[in-house]
C-alpha cells in the first residue's frame, strides 16, 4: 500500500520561501553559464520553492531549459541538501558538461569505476563486493569510494536513477536528501518497475541448488510457495559459502580467493536475494510472470523468467519518493495528464501541484502533418505496404536537399520500408540497422552527405538531431506498445486506455527529435490512418504545445524552406529503445 504522508509544515514552507532571496536577476550572478533567464524560467524556480505541496510537477516543453531550472533551484535552496536525478547516464553527462563551473558533484555507479586494486576489473565486480577488506578504501585510494565520500559530503549532487535507487535501497546511500529533483520524470514509472522486478535465471539456480526443481509457470502463487519452501535451504548454502570465503580470504584480509569459489558465492547471494524478494510479495493478483512460454519449450538453462508488478504505484514511496524528505520536484515535457501520472507512480491526491509551460519554439518551424495513407498493422497486405512506402518515397523525393529520419515502430516495418523503397538498398540513401546497433547507424548517418534517411524503430527518445542533422521526420504508424506481454494484458484489463497513453507519449517524443532550438526547422508526417481518430479520442494525452502543431493535408505540402547554413548538432541521451514487432 502507498504510505500517506503529511503535507509540508508551515515552518518548512516558510523556510523554503526564504530561499527566493538567493534567486538572482540573471543566472550568471549565480555562477551559471547563461547571461539571462529564458521565458518563465525564473517563475518556475519561484513556484517550485513556494509551493506547499510535497510533490511539484513541472511539465515544461521544448526550449524551456529544464536543466537550468533544476540547478538554479538547487542553488537557491541554501541549507538544503538536493539530489538531481537523471533517467540516463548520458543526461547526467550533459549536466556535468553544461554546469561544469557551478560546483556540482557527479556520482555514477560502480561499473563506471575501475577497481584500483585489481584493474581492469570494474568496481561492481571488485573483491570488496565479496567481503574483502580492501586497504585502499580507508586510505582514500579507491576512486569509487573516494567519489562516493565526496558526494555524500556535498550539498548538491547529480546521479542517475538506476544508481540512486540501488545505492539507497540496497546499500548505505549517499546521505539524507531534503529535496529530490527528477529530470525526465515521465520515465519514473519504468524505473520503479525495473527496481521492483524479480528475474530468475534457471542456470544460476541449477548451480546453487542443483536438486531443487524451479517452476515453469505463470501462476505467481506457485512461485511464492516455492520461495517459502526453499528459502532456508538457499540461506544455508549461502552461509556455508560465506564461511568458505572468509576462510579462503583470511577473514577478508586477502583478495586472492579462487575464482570458482567467488563465483559460487555471488550466485548463491543472487539466489537468496531472489527468494527474499519473492517472499515479500503480498498479493499474487498484482503480479505477472513473463517469459514462461519460452522457458517451457527450451532446454537452454540460460533461459530466464521475470516476475513483474502490474503497476508501479505501490513502490513509488518505499523505493524512491521517501528519500526526498521535504519535497520532490518532477520535471518533464510529456506529462500533460498529471492525474494519470501521479496514480502510475504512487503519488496521492492532495499531495501534488502541477503547472504546464508549453513549447516556446515557433510553431511554423515544427508542423506535424497527418497525411492519410493506409491503416498500418502487422498483417498488412502487400498492396497496402506498397502504397505506404510509395508515400514515403514521395516525401523523400521532394526533400533530397536535406536529411530525415523514419520512425517505423518495429524492426519488421523498418525492413519492409528499406526493402520496398526506391531509396533503399546498397546504392540508396537509406540507412537501417540491426537490433542493438542504433549508435553505429546514427554515426554513419551523421557523417554521410546529404541526402540521407535513417530508418529505425529506436529513435523515439534520447536522440537530439539539431540543425541540419534532421529536417523532416516520417512516422509510419501510431506506435502502439506490444500487447503480447503478460504485464500489458493485465494492465489493459484494468485500464483500457493505457496502451493509448504509451503510444501518445511515443508520438510526441519522436516528433521533437529534430527541434532543439528556436532556429531548428523540421516537418513531421504521420501516415497511419489510425491517427485520424486517435488524435481525437486521446487528445488529452498530448501537451498543448504539441497539439498546436497539428495539421491535416490530403496532399503533400511543399518542403519547408530551410535556414541558410544551418549547423549540424547531434547527441544521444539514452540507450537504444527496442520497437515491438
PDB file of C-alpha atoms in Angstrom, residues 74-181:
ATOM      1  CA  UNK A  74      19.206  23.504  -6.058  1.00  0.00           C
ATOM      2  CA  UNK A  75      21.395  26.592  -5.632  1.00  0.00           C
ATOM      3  CA  UNK A  76      18.706  28.798  -4.096  1.00  0.00           C
ATOM      4  CA  UNK A  77      17.703  26.168  -1.542  1.00  0.00           C
ATOM      5  CA  UNK A  78      20.566  27.171   0.718  1.00  0.00           C
ATOM      6  CA  UNK A  79      20.880  24.937   3.738  1.00  0.00           C
ATOM      7  CA  UNK A  80      19.017  22.145   1.971  1.00  0.00           C
ATOM      8  CA  UNK A  81      20.622  19.035   0.567  1.00  0.00           C
ATOM      9  CA  UNK A  82      19.498  18.480  -3.027  1.00  0.00           C
ATOM     10  CA  UNK A  83      19.859  15.440  -5.298  1.00  0.00           C
ATOM     11  CA  UNK A  84      19.186  15.873  -9.025  1.00  0.00           C
ATOM     12  CA  UNK A  85      18.296  12.585 -10.693  1.00  0.00           C
ATOM     13  CA  UNK A  86      18.535  11.877 -14.396  1.00  0.00           C
ATOM     14  CA  UNK A  87      16.971   8.864 -16.046  1.00  0.00           C
ATOM     15  CA  UNK A  88      20.048   8.211 -18.204  1.00  0.00           C
ATOM     16  CA  UNK A  89      23.789   8.352 -17.713  1.00  0.00           C
ATOM     17  CA  UNK A  90      24.120  10.445 -20.868  1.00  0.00           C
ATOM     18  CA  UNK A  91      21.820  13.129 -19.480  1.00  0.00           C
ATOM     19  CA  UNK A  92      23.921  13.023 -16.321  1.00  0.00           C
ATOM     20  CA  UNK A  93      26.971  13.721 -18.510  1.00  0.00           C
ATOM     21  CA  UNK A  94      25.106  16.576 -20.176  1.00  0.00           C
ATOM     22  CA  UNK A  95      24.523  18.227 -16.783  1.00  0.00           C
ATOM     23  CA  UNK A  96      28.221  17.770 -15.982  1.00  0.00           C
ATOM     24  CA  UNK A  97      29.279  19.474 -19.226  1.00  0.00           C
ATOM     25  CA  UNK A  98      26.735  22.276 -19.111  1.00  0.00           C
ATOM     26  CA  UNK A  99      27.311  23.225 -15.479  1.00  0.00           C
ATOM     27  CA  UNK A 100      30.974  22.281 -15.088  1.00  0.00           C
ATOM     28  CA  UNK A 101      31.786  25.532 -13.270  1.00  0.00           C
ATOM     29  CA  UNK A 102      28.796  25.502 -10.911  1.00  0.00           C
ATOM     30  CA  UNK A 103      30.462  23.233  -8.360  1.00  0.00           C
ATOM     31  CA  UNK A 104      28.090  20.305  -8.826  1.00  0.00           C
ATOM     32  CA  UNK A 105      29.227  16.839  -7.778  1.00  0.00           C
ATOM     33  CA  UNK A 106      28.555  13.992 -10.217  1.00  0.00           C
ATOM     34  CA  UNK A 107      28.185  10.423  -8.953  1.00  0.00           C
ATOM     35  CA  UNK A 108      27.980   7.346 -11.180  1.00  0.00           C
ATOM     36  CA  UNK A 109      27.565   3.650 -10.471  1.00  0.00           C
ATOM     37  CA  UNK A 110      30.299   1.209  -9.527  1.00  0.00           C
ATOM     38  CA  UNK A 111      30.539  -0.160 -13.067  1.00  0.00           C
ATOM     39  CA  UNK A 112      31.797   3.260 -14.219  1.00  0.00           C
ATOM     40  CA  UNK A 113      34.896   2.989 -11.994  1.00  0.00           C
ATOM     41  CA  UNK A 114      37.959   0.776 -12.434  1.00  0.00           C
ATOM     42  CA  UNK A 115      38.996  -1.231  -9.392  1.00  0.00           C
ATOM     43  CA  UNK A 116      42.241   0.354  -8.162  1.00  0.00           C
ATOM     44  CA  UNK A 117      43.337  -2.889  -6.556  1.00  0.00           C
ATOM     45  CA  UNK A 118      42.734  -5.263  -9.470  1.00  0.00           C
ATOM     46  CA  UNK A 119      42.448  -3.405 -12.755  1.00  0.00           C
ATOM     47  CA  UNK A 120      40.964  -3.820 -15.300  1.00  0.00           C
ATOM     48  CA  UNK A 121      38.102  -5.111 -13.126  1.00  0.00           C
ATOM     49  CA  UNK A 122      35.375  -2.562 -12.551  1.00  0.00           C
ATOM     50  CA  UNK A 123      34.271  -1.693  -9.037  1.00  0.00           C
ATOM     51  CA  UNK A 124      30.986  -3.601  -9.317  1.00  0.00           C
ATOM     52  CA  UNK A 125      32.892  -6.916  -9.526  1.00  0.00           C
ATOM     53  CA  UNK A 126      35.837  -5.954  -7.309  1.00  0.00           C
ATOM     54  CA  UNK A 127      36.975  -8.210  -4.402  1.00  0.00           C
ATOM     55  CA  UNK A 128      35.381  -5.846  -1.864  1.00  0.00           C
ATOM     56  CA  UNK A 129      31.940  -6.803  -3.203  1.00  0.00           C
ATOM     57  CA  UNK A 130      32.559 -10.278  -1.770  1.00  0.00           C
ATOM     58  CA  UNK A 131      33.670  -9.068   1.651  1.00  0.00           C
ATOM     59  CA  UNK A 132      37.373  -8.378   1.088  1.00  0.00           C
ATOM     60  CA  UNK A 133      38.558  -5.612   3.408  1.00  0.00           C
ATOM     61  CA  UNK A 134      40.353  -3.553   0.818  1.00  0.00           C
ATOM     62  CA  UNK A 135      43.183  -1.422   2.279  1.00  0.00           C
ATOM     63  CA  UNK A 136      42.668   1.221  -0.411  1.00  0.00           C
ATOM     64  CA  UNK A 137      39.226   2.262   0.844  1.00  0.00           C
ATOM     65  CA  UNK A 138      40.203   3.660   4.288  1.00  0.00           C
ATOM     66  CA  UNK A 139      43.265   5.411   2.902  1.00  0.00           C
ATOM     67  CA  UNK A 140      41.229   7.128   0.158  1.00  0.00           C
ATOM     68  CA  UNK A 141      42.951   5.424  -2.751  1.00  0.00           C
ATOM     69  CA  UNK A 142      39.823   3.786  -4.179  1.00  0.00           C
ATOM     70  CA  UNK A 143      38.340   6.004  -6.902  1.00  0.00           C
ATOM     71  CA  UNK A 144      34.795   4.739  -6.380  1.00  0.00           C
ATOM     72  CA  UNK A 145      34.635   5.114  -2.609  1.00  0.00           C
ATOM     73  CA  UNK A 146      36.525   8.402  -2.724  1.00  0.00           C
ATOM     74  CA  UNK A 147      33.951   9.855  -5.112  1.00  0.00           C
ATOM     75  CA  UNK A 148      31.150   8.371  -3.042  1.00  0.00           C
ATOM     76  CA  UNK A 149      32.539  10.114   0.051  1.00  0.00           C
ATOM     77  CA  UNK A 150      32.787  13.408  -1.831  1.00  0.00           C
ATOM     78  CA  UNK A 151      29.188  13.009  -2.997  1.00  0.00           C
ATOM     79  CA  UNK A 152      27.932  12.146   0.484  1.00  0.00           C
ATOM     80  CA  UNK A 153      29.522  15.342   1.821  1.00  0.00           C
ATOM     81  CA  UNK A 154      28.224  17.566  -0.993  1.00  0.00           C
ATOM     82  CA  UNK A 155      25.165  19.794  -0.590  1.00  0.00           C
ATOM     83  CA  UNK A 156      24.147  19.273  -4.236  1.00  0.00           C
ATOM     84  CA  UNK A 157      24.852  16.215  -6.315  1.00  0.00           C
ATOM     85  CA  UNK A 158      23.687  14.665  -9.590  1.00  0.00           C
ATOM     86  CA  UNK A 159      23.332  10.974 -10.292  1.00  0.00           C
ATOM     87  CA  UNK A 160      21.248   8.640 -12.431  1.00  0.00           C
ATOM     88  CA  UNK A 161      18.026   6.990 -11.336  1.00  0.00           C
ATOM     89  CA  UNK A 162      19.324   3.418 -11.509  1.00  0.00           C
ATOM     90  CA  UNK A 163      22.288   4.103  -9.239  1.00  0.00           C
ATOM     91  CA  UNK A 164      20.286   6.254  -6.818  1.00  0.00           C
ATOM     92  CA  UNK A 165      17.623   3.613  -6.203  1.00  0.00           C
ATOM     93  CA  UNK A 166      20.195   0.837  -5.950  1.00  0.00           C
ATOM     94  CA  UNK A 167      22.530   2.594  -3.534  1.00  0.00           C
ATOM     95  CA  UNK A 168      19.721   3.818  -1.257  1.00  0.00           C
ATOM     96  CA  UNK A 169      17.704   0.596  -1.239  1.00  0.00           C
ATOM     97  CA  UNK A 170      20.497  -1.991  -1.218  1.00  0.00           C
ATOM     98  CA  UNK A 171      23.470  -0.135   0.291  1.00  0.00           C
ATOM     99  CA  UNK A 172      24.183   2.712   2.679  1.00  0.00           C
ATOM    100  CA  UNK A 173      23.051   5.506   0.346  1.00  0.00           C
ATOM    101  CA  UNK A 174      24.659   8.890  -0.191  1.00  0.00           C
ATOM    102  CA  UNK A 175      23.381  10.647   2.904  1.00  0.00           C
ATOM    103  CA  UNK A 176      19.974  12.207   3.693  1.00  0.00           C
ATOM    104  CA  UNK A 177      18.337  14.328   0.972  1.00  0.00           C
ATOM    105  CA  UNK A 178      15.951  17.198   1.675  1.00  0.00           C
ATOM    106  CA  UNK A 179      14.820  17.929  -1.876  1.00  0.00           C
ATOM    107  CA  UNK A 180      14.761  15.447  -4.737  1.00  0.00           C
ATOM    108  CA  UNK A 181      14.689  16.824  -8.304  1.00  0.00           C
TER     109      UNK A 181
END
